[in-house]
mmCIF file with all atom_site columns, C-alpha atoms in Angstrom:
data_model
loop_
_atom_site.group_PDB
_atom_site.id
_atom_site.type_symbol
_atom_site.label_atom_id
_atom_site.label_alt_id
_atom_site.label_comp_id
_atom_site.label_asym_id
_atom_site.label_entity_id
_atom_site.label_seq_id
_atom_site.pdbx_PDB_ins_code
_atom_site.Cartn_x
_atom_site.Cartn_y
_atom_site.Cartn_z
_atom_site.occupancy
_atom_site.B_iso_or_equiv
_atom_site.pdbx_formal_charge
_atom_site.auth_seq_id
_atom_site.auth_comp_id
_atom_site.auth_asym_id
_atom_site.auth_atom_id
_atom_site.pdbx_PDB_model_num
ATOM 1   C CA . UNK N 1 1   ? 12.658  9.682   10.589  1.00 0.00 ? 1   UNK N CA 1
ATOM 2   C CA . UNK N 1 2   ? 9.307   8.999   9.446   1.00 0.00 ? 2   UNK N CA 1
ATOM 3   C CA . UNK N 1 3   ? 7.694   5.754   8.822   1.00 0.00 ? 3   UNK N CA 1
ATOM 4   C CA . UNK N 1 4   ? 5.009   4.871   6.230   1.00 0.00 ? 4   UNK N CA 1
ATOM 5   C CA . UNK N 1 5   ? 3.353   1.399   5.156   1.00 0.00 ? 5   UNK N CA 1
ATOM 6   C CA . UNK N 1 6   ? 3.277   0.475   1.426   1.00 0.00 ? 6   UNK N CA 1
ATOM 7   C CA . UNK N 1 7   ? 1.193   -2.027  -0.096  1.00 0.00 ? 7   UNK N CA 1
ATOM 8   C CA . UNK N 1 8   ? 1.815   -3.515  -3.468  1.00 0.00 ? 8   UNK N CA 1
ATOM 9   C CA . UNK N 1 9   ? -1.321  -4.891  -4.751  1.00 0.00 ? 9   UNK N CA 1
ATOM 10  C CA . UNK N 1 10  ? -2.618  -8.035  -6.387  1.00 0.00 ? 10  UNK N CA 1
ATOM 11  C CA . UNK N 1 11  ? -2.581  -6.364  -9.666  1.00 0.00 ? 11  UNK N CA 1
ATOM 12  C CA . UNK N 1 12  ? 0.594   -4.902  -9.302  1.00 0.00 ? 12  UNK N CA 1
ATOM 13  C CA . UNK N 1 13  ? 2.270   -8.285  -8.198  1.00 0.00 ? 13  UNK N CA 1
ATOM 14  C CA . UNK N 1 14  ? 0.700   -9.879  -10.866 1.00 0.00 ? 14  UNK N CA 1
ATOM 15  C CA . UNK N 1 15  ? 2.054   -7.739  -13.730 1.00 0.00 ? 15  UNK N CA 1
ATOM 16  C CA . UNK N 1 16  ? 5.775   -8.399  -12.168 1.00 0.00 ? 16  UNK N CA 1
ATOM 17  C CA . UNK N 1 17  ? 6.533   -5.059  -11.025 1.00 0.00 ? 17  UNK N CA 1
ATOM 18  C CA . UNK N 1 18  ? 7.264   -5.481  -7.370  1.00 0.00 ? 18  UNK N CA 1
ATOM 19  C CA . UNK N 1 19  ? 11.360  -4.582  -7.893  1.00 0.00 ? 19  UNK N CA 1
ATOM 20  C CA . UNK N 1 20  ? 10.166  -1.209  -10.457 1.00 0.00 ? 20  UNK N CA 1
ATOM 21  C CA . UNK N 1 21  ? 8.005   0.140   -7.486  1.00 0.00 ? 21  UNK N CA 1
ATOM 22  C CA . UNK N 1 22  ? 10.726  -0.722  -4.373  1.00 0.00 ? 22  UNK N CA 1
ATOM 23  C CA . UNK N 1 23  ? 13.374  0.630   -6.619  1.00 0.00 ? 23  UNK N CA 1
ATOM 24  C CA . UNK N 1 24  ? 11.210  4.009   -6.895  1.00 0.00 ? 24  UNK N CA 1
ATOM 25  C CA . UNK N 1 25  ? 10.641  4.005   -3.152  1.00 0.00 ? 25  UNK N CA 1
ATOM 26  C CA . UNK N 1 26  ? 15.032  3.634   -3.265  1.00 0.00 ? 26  UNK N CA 1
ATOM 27  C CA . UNK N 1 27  ? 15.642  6.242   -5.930  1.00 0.00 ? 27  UNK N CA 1
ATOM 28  C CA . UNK N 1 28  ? 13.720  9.335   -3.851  1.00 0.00 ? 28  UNK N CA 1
ATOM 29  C CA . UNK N 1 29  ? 15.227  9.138   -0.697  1.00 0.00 ? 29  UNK N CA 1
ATOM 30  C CA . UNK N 1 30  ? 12.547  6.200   0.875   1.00 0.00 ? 30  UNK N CA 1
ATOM 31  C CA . UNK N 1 31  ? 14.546  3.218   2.932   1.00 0.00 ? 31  UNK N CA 1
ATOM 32  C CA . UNK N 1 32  ? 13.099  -0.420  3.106   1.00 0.00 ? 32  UNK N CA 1
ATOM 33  C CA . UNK N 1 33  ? 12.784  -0.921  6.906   1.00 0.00 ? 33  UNK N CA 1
ATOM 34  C CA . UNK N 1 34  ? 10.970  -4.302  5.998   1.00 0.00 ? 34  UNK N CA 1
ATOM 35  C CA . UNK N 1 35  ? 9.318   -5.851  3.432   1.00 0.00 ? 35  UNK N CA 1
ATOM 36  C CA . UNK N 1 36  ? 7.613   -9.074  2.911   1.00 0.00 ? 36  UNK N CA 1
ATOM 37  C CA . UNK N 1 37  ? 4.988   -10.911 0.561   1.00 0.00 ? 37  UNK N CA 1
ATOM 38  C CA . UNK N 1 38  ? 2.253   -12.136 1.708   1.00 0.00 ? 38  UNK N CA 1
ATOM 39  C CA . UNK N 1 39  ? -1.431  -13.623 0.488   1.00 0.00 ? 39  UNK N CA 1
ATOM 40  C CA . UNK N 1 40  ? -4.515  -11.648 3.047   1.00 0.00 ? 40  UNK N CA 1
ATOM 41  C CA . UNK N 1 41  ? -7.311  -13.727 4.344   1.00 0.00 ? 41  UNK N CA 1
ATOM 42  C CA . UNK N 1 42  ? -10.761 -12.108 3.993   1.00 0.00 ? 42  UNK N CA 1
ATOM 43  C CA . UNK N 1 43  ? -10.952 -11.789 7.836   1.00 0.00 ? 43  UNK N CA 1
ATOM 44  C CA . UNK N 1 44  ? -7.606  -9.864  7.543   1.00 0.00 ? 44  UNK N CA 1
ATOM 45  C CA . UNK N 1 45  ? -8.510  -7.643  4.701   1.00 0.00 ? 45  UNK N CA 1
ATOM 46  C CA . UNK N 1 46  ? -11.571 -6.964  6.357   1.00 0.00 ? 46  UNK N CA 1
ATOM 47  C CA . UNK N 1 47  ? -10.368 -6.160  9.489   1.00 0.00 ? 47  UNK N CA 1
ATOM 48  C CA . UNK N 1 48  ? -7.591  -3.654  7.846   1.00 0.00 ? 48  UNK N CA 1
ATOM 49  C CA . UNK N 1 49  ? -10.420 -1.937  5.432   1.00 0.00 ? 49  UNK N CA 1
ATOM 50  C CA . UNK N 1 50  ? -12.531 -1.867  8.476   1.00 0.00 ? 50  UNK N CA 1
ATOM 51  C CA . UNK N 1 51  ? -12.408 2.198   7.951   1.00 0.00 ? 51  UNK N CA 1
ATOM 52  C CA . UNK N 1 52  ? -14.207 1.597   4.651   1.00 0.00 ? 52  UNK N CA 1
ATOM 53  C CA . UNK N 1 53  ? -17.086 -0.532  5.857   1.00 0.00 ? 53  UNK N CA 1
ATOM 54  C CA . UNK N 1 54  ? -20.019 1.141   5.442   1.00 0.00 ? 54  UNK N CA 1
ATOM 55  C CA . UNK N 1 55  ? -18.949 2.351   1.826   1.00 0.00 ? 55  UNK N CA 1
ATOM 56  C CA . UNK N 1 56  ? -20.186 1.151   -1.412  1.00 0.00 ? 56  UNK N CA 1
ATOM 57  C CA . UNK N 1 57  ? -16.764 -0.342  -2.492  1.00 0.00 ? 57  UNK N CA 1
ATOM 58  C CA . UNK N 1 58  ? -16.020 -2.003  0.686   1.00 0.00 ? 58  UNK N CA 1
ATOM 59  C CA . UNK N 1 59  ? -16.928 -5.734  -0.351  1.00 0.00 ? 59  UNK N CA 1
ATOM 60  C CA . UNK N 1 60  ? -15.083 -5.460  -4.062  1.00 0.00 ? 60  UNK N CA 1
ATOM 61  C CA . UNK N 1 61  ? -11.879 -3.699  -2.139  1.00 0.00 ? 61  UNK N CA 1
ATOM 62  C CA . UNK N 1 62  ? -11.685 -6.866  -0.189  1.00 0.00 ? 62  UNK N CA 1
ATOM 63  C CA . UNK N 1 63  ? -12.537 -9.513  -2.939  1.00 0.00 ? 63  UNK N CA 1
ATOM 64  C CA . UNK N 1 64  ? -9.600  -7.537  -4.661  1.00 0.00 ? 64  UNK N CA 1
ATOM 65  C CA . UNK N 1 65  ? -7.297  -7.765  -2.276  1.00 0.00 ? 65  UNK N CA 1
ATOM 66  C CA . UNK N 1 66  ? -8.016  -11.361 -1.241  1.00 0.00 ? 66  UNK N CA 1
ATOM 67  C CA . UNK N 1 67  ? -7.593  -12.052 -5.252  1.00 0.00 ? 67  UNK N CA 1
ATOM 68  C CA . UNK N 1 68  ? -3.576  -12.735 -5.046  1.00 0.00 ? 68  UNK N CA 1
ATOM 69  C CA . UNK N 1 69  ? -0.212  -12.105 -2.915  1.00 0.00 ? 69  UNK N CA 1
ATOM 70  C CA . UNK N 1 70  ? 0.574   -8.418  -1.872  1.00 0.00 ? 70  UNK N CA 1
ATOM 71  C CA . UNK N 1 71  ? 4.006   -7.314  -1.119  1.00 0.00 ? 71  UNK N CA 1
ATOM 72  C CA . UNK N 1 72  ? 3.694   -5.087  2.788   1.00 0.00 ? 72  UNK N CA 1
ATOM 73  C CA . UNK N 1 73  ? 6.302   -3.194  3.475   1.00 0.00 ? 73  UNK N CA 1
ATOM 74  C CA . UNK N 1 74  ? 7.650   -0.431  5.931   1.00 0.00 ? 74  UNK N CA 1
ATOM 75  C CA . UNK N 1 75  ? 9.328   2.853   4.145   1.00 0.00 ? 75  UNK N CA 1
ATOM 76  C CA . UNK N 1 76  ? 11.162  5.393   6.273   1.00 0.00 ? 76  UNK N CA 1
ATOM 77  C CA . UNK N 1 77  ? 12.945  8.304   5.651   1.00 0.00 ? 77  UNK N CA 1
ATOM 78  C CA . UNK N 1 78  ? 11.972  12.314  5.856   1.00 0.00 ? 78  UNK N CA 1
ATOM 79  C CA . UNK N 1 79  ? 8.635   13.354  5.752   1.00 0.00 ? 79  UNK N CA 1
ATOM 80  C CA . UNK N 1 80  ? 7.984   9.366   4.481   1.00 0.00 ? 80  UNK N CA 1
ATOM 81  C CA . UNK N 1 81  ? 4.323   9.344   4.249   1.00 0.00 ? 81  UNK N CA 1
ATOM 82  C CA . UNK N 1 82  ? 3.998   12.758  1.983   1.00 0.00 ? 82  UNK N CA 1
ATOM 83  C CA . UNK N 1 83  ? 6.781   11.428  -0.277  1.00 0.00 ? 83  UNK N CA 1
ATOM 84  C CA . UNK N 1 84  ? 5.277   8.127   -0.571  1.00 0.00 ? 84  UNK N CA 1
ATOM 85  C CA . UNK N 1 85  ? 2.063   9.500   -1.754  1.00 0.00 ? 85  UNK N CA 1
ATOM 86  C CA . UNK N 1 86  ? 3.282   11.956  -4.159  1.00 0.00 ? 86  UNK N CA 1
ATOM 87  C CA . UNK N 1 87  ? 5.042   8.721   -5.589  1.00 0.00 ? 87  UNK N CA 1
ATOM 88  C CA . UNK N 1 88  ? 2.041   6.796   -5.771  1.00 0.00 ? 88  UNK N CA 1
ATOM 89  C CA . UNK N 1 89  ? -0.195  9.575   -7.487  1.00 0.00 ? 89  UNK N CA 1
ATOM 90  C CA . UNK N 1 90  ? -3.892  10.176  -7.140  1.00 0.00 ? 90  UNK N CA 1
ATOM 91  C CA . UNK N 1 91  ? -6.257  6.860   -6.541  1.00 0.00 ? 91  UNK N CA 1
ATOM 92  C CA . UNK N 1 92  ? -7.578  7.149   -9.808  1.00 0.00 ? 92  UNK N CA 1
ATOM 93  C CA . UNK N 1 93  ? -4.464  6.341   -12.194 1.00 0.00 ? 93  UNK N CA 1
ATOM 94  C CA . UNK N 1 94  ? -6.803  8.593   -14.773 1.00 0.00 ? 94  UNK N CA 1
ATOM 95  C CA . UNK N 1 95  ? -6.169  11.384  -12.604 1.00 0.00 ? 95  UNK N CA 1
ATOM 96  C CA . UNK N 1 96  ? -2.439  10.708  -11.684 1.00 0.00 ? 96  UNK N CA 1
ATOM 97  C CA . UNK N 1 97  ? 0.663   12.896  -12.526 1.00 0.00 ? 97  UNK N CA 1
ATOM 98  C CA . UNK N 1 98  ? 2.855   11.141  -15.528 1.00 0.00 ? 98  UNK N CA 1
ATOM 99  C CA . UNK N 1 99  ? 5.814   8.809   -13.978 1.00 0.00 ? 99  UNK N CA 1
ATOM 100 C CA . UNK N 1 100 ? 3.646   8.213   -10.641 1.00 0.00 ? 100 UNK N CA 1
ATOM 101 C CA . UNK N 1 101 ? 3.181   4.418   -10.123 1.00 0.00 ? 101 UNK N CA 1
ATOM 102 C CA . UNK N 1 102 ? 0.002   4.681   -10.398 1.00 0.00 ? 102 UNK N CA 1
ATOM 103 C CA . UNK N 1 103 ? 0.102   6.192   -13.245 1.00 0.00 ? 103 UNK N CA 1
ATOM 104 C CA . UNK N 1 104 ? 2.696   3.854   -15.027 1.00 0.00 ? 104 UNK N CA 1
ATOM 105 C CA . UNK N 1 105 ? 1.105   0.739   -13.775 1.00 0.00 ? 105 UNK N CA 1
ATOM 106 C CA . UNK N 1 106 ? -2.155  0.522   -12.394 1.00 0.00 ? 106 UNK N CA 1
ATOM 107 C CA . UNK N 1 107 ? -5.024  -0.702  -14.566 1.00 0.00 ? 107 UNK N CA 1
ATOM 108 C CA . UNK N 1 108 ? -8.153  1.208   -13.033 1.00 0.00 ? 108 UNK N CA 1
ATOM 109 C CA . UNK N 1 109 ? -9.459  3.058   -9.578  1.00 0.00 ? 109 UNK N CA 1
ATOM 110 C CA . UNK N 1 110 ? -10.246 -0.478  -8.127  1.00 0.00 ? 110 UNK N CA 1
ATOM 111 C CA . UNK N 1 111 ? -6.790  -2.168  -9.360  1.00 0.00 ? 111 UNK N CA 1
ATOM 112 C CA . UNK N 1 112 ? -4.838  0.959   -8.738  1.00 0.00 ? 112 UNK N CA 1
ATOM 113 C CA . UNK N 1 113 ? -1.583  -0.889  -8.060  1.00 0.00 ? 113 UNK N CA 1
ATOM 114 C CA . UNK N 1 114 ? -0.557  0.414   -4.375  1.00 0.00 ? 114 UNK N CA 1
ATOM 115 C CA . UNK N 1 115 ? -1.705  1.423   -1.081  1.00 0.00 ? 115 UNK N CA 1
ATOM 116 C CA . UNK N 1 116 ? -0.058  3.904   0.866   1.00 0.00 ? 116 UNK N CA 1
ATOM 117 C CA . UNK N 1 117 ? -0.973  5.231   4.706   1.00 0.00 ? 117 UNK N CA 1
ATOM 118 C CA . UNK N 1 118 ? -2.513  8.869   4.641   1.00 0.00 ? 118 UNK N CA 1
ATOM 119 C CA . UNK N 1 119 ? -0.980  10.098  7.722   1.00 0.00 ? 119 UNK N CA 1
ATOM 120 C CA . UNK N 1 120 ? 1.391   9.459   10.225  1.00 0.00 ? 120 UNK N CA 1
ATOM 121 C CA . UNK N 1 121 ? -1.379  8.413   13.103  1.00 0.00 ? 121 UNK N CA 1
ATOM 122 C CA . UNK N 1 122 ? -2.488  5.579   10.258  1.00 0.00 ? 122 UNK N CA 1
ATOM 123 C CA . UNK N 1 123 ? 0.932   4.584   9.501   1.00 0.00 ? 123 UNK N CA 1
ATOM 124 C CA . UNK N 1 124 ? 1.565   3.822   12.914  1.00 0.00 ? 124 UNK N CA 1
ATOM 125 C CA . UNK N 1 125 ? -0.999  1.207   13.244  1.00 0.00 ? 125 UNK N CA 1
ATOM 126 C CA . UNK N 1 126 ? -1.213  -0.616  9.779   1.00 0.00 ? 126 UNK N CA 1
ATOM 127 C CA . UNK N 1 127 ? 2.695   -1.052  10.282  1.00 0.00 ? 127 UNK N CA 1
ATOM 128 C CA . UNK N 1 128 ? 1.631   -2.405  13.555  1.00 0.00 ? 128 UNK N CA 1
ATOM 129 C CA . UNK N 1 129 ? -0.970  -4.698  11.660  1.00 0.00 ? 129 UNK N CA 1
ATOM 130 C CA . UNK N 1 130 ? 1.358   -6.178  9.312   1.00 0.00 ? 130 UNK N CA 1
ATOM 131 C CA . UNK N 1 131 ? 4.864   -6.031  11.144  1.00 0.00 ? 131 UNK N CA 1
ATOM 132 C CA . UNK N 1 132 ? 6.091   -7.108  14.607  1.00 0.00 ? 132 UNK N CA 1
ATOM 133 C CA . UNK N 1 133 ? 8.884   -4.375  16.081  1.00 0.00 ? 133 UNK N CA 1
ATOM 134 C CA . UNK N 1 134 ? 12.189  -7.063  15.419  1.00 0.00 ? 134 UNK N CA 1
ATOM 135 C CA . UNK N 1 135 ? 10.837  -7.305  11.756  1.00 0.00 ? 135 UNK N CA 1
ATOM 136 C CA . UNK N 1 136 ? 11.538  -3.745  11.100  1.00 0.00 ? 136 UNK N CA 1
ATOM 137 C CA . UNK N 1 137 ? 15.102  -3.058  11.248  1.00 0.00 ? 137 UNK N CA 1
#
């Protein structure tokens, strides 16, 4: 079984749509391993953008995600990190497939609702960022 991270983001949260997006995580085959809400520091959502650093967006990703709680949370299940992303639709809700959540409920590129890892070797270490092993069950 694979393993993916999830982030629901501040916009996201905001709007009240933290159980819509778990339940679509539920409803195609993805199991909640953990999940927890939490509010990033700027040292931590610097240090997990790191990758990003030298890009333009870098400093507004991070003001962004500073801006308000985020719900973290571990989804597992076959060929996780593929299904979570077709779920989530392309980073620019403009550009994402009807009944993605990115599509249904993210306001813009920057405030694109949720974050989801891009391969398995990434998953691997933002679940290790966010989750110790006995919170993952």
């Amino acid at each position: 079984m694979e393993k993916t991270l999830s982030i629901i983001k501040p916009d996201a949260v905001k709007k009240g749509v933290i159980g819509q997006i778990l339940t679509r995580f539920e409803n195609n085959g993805l199991r909640i391993a953990a999940t927890k809400k939490i509010q990033l520091s700027q040292k931590e959502a610097e240090e997990f953008y790191a990758i990003h650093k030298e890009r333009p967006f870098f400093k507004d990703l991070v003001e962004f995600m500073v801006s308000g709680p985020v719900v973290v949370s571990v989804l597992e299940g076959e060929n996780a990190v593929l299904k979570n992303r077709e779920l989530m639709g392309a980073t620019n809700p403009k550009e994402a497939a009807p009944g993605t959540i990115r599509a249904d409920f993210a306001e813009n590129i920057d405030a694109n609702a949720v974050h989801g890892s891009d391969s398995l070797e990434n998953a691997k270490i933002e679940i290790e960022f966010f989750f110790s092993k006995t919170e993952i069950l």
